[in-house]
Short mmCIF file of C-alpha atoms in Angstrom, two decimals:
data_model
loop_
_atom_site.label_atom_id
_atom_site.label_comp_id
_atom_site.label_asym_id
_atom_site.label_seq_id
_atom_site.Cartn_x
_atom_site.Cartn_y
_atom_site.Cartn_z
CA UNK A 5 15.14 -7.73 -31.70
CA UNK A 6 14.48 -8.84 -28.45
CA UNK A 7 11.29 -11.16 -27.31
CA UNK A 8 9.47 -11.63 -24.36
CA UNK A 9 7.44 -15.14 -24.20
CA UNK A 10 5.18 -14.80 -20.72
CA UNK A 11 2.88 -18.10 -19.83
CA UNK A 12 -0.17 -16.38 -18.35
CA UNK A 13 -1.82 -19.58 -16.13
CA UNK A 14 -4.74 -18.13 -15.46
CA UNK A 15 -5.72 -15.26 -17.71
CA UNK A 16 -8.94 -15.78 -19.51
CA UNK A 17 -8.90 -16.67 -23.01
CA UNK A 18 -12.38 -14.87 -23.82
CA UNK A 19 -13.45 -11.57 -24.20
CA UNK A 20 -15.91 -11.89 -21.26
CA UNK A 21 -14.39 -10.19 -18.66
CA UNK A 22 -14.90 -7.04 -16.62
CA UNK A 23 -12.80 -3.88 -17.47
CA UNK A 24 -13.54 -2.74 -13.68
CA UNK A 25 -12.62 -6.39 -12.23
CA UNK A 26 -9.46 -7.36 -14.57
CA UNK A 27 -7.73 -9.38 -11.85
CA UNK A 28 -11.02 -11.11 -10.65
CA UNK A 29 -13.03 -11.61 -14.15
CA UNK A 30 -9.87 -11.41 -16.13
CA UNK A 31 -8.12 -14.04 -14.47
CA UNK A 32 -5.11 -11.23 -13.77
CA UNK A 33 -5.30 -9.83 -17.24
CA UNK A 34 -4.17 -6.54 -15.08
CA UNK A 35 -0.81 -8.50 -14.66
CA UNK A 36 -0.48 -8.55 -18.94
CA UNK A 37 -1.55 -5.12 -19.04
CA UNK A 38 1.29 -4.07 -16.58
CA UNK A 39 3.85 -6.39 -18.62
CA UNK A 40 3.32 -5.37 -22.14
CA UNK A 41 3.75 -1.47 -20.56
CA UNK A 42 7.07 -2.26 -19.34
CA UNK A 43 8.04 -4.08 -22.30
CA UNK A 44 7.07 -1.63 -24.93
CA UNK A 45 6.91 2.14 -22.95
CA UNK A 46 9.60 4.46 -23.22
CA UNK A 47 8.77 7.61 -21.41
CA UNK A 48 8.16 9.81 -24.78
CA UNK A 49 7.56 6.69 -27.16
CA UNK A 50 7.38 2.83 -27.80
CA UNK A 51 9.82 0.34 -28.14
CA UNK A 52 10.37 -0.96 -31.92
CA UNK A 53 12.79 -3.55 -31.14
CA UNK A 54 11.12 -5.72 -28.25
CA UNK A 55 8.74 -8.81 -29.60
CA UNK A 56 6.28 -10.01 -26.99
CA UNK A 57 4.40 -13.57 -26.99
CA UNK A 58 1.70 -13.67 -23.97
CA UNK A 59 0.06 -17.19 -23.78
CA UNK A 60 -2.90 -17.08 -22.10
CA UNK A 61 -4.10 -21.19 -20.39
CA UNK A 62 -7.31 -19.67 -18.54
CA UNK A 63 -10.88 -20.78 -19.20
CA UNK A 64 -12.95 -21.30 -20.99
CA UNK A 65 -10.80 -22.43 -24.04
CA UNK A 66 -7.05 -22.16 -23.62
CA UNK A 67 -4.45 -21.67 -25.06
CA UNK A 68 -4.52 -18.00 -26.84
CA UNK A 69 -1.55 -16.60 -27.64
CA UNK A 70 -1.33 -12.74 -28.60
CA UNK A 71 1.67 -11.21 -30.32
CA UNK A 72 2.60 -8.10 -30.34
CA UNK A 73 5.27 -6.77 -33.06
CA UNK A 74 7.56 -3.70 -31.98
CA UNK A 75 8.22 -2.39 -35.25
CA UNK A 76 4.69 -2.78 -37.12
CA UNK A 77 2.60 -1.69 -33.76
CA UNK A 78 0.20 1.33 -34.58
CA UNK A 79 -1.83 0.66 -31.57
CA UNK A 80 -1.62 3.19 -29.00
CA UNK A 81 -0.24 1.98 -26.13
CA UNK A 82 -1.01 4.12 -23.08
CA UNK A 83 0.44 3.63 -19.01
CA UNK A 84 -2.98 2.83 -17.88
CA UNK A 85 -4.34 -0.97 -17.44
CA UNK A 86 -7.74 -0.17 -18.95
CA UNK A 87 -6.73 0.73 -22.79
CA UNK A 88 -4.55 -2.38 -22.63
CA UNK A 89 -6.90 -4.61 -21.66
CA UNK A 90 -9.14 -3.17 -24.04
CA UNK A 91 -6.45 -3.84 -26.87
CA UNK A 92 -6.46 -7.42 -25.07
CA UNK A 93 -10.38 -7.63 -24.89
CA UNK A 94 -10.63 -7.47 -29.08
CA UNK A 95 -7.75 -9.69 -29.38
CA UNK A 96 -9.67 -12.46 -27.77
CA UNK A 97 -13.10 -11.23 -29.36
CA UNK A 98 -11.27 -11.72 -33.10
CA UNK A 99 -9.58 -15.00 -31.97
CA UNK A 100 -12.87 -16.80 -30.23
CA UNK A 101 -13.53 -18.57 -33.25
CA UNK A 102 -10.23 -19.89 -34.92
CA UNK A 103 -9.37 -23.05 -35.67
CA UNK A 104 -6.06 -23.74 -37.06
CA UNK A 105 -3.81 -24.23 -34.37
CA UNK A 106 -0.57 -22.11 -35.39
CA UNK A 107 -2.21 -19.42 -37.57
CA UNK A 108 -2.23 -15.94 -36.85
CA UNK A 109 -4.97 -13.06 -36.94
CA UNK A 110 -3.98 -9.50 -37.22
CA UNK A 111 -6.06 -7.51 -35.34
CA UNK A 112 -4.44 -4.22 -35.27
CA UNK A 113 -1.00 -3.44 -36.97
CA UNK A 114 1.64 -5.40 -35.50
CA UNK A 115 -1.03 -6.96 -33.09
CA UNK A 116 -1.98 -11.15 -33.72
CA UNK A 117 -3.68 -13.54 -32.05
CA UNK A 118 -3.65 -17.60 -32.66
CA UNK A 119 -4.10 -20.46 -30.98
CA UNK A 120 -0.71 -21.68 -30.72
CA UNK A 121 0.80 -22.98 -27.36
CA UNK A 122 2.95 -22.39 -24.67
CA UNK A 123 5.96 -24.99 -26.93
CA UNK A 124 5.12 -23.36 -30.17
CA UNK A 125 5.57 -20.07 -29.49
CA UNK A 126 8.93 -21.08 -28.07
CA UNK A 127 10.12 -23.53 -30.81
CA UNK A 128 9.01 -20.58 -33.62
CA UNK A 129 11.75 -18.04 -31.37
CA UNK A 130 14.18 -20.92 -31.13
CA UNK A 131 14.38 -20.26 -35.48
CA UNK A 132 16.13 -16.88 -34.73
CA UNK A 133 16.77 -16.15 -31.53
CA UNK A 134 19.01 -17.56 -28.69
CA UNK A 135 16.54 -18.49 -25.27
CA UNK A 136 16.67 -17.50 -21.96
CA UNK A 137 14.53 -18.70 -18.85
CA UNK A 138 14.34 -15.97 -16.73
CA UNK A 139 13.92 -17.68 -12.67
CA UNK A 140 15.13 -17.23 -9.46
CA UNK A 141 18.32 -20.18 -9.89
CA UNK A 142 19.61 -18.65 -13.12
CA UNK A 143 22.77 -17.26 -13.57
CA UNK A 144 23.03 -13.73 -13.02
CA UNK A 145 22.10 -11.89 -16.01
CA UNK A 146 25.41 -9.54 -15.53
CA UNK A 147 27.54 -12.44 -16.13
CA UNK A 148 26.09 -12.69 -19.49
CA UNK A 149 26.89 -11.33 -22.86
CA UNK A 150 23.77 -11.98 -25.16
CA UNK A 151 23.32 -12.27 -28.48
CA UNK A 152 21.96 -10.07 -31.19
CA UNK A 153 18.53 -11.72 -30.89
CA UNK A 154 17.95 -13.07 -26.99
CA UNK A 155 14.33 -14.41 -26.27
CA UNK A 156 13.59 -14.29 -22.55
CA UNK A 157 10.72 -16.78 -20.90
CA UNK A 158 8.76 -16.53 -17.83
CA UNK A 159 6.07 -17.08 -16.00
CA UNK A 160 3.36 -15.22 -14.43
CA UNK A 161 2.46 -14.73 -10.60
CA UNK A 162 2.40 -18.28 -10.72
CA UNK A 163 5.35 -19.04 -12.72
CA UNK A 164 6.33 -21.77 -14.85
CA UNK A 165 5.40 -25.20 -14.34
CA UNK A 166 7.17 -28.29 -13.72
CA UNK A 167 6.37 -29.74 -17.26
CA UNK A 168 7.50 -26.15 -18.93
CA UNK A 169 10.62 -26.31 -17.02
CA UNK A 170 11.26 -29.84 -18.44
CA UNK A 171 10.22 -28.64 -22.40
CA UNK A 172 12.79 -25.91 -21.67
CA UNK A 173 15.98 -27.61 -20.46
CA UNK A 174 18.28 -28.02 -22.98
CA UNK A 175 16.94 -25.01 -25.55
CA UNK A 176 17.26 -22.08 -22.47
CA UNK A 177 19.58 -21.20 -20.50
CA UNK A 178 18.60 -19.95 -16.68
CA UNK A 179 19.21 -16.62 -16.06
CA UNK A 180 18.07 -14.33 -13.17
CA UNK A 181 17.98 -10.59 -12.46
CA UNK A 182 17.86 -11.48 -8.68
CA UNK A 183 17.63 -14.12 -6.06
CA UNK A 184 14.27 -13.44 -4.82
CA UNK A 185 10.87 -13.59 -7.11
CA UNK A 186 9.88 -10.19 -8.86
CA UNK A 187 6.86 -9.11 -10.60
CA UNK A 188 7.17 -9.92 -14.10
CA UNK A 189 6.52 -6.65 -15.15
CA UNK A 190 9.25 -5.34 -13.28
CA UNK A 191 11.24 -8.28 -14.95
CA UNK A 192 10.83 -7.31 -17.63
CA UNK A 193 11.69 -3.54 -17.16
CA UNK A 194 14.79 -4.37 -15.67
CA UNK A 195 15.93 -6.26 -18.66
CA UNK A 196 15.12 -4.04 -21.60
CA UNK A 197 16.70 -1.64 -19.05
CA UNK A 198 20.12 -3.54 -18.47
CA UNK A 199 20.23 -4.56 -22.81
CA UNK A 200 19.74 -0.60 -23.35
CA UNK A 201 23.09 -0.61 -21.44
CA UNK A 202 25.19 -2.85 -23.31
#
């Protein structure tokens, strides 16, 4: 199984956002939409071995994080932002009102949503999987020979910040799949495309 852990910085944590504005309303909820396509899209199916954490720190009440589970996902996931952000949009709606910090909802079938953070999301991976920080100073990620179970972390448009670069030294080791900074949707499609190969 592999798992994706992305810190969204600015992405709203409510369901109150525009489908027609996702950057603007959505806090770049377009950017998660674009991610979880080229984690989980193959061109005539869906991935059942990728894992994907996407903690969201926007307003009005951060954090959310929403989980999606490759193997138990009935959801239809379709190439176009809209019907993921509308998968994203109910998530929120059935998470507005939880409490408990590290419990999950399902909403769909292989789709949660909690309030756990940024650290708990990667300390429940660390149980099973061996972690990766995917960023520009990394090792190259063909030098590498992973595990059965990698989990890879990065940022958003914005990245990670200084105090989630501290949480993570020592627990991931920096990798790269190039010297300059990439969309992490394209990230992320490079790497399921590169552990395909191996």
């Amino acid at each position: 199984m592999r798992t994706f852990i992305l810190k969204a910085n600015t992405a709203i944590t409510s369901p109150d956002f525009s489908l027609k504005d996702l950057p603007g309303t959505g806090g770049r909820i377009d950017l998660l939409c674009r991610f979880l396509n080229s984690a989980f899209l193959l061109s005539h199916g869906i991935r059942k071995d990728v894992r994907v954490f996407i903690t969201l720190y926007g307003k009005p009440n951060p954090p959310k994080t929403i989980h999606f589970e490759g193997p138990k996902l009935k959801v239809r996931l379709n190439p176009d932002e809209r019907s993921t952000s509308l998968i994203l949009k109910k998530a929120l709606e059935v998470g507005k009102d939880l409490r408990e910090p590290t419990k999950e909802v399902e909403v769909f079938p292989g789709v949660y949503v909690s309030n756990m953070t940024f650290e708990d999301v990667v300390r429940r991976s660390m149980k099973d999987s061996t972690l990766y920080y995917l960023v520009e100073d990394g090792r190259p990620i063909t030098e590498i020979e992973f595990p059965q179970n990698p989990a890879f972390v990065l940022g958003d448009h914005l990245g990670l910040g200084k105090e989630d670069e501290r949480f993570l030294e020592g627990i991931a080791e920096k990798v790269r799949v190039g010297r300059r900074s990439y969309l992490a949707s394209h990230v992320v499609a490079f790497v399921n495309i590169w552990l395909d190969g191996m």
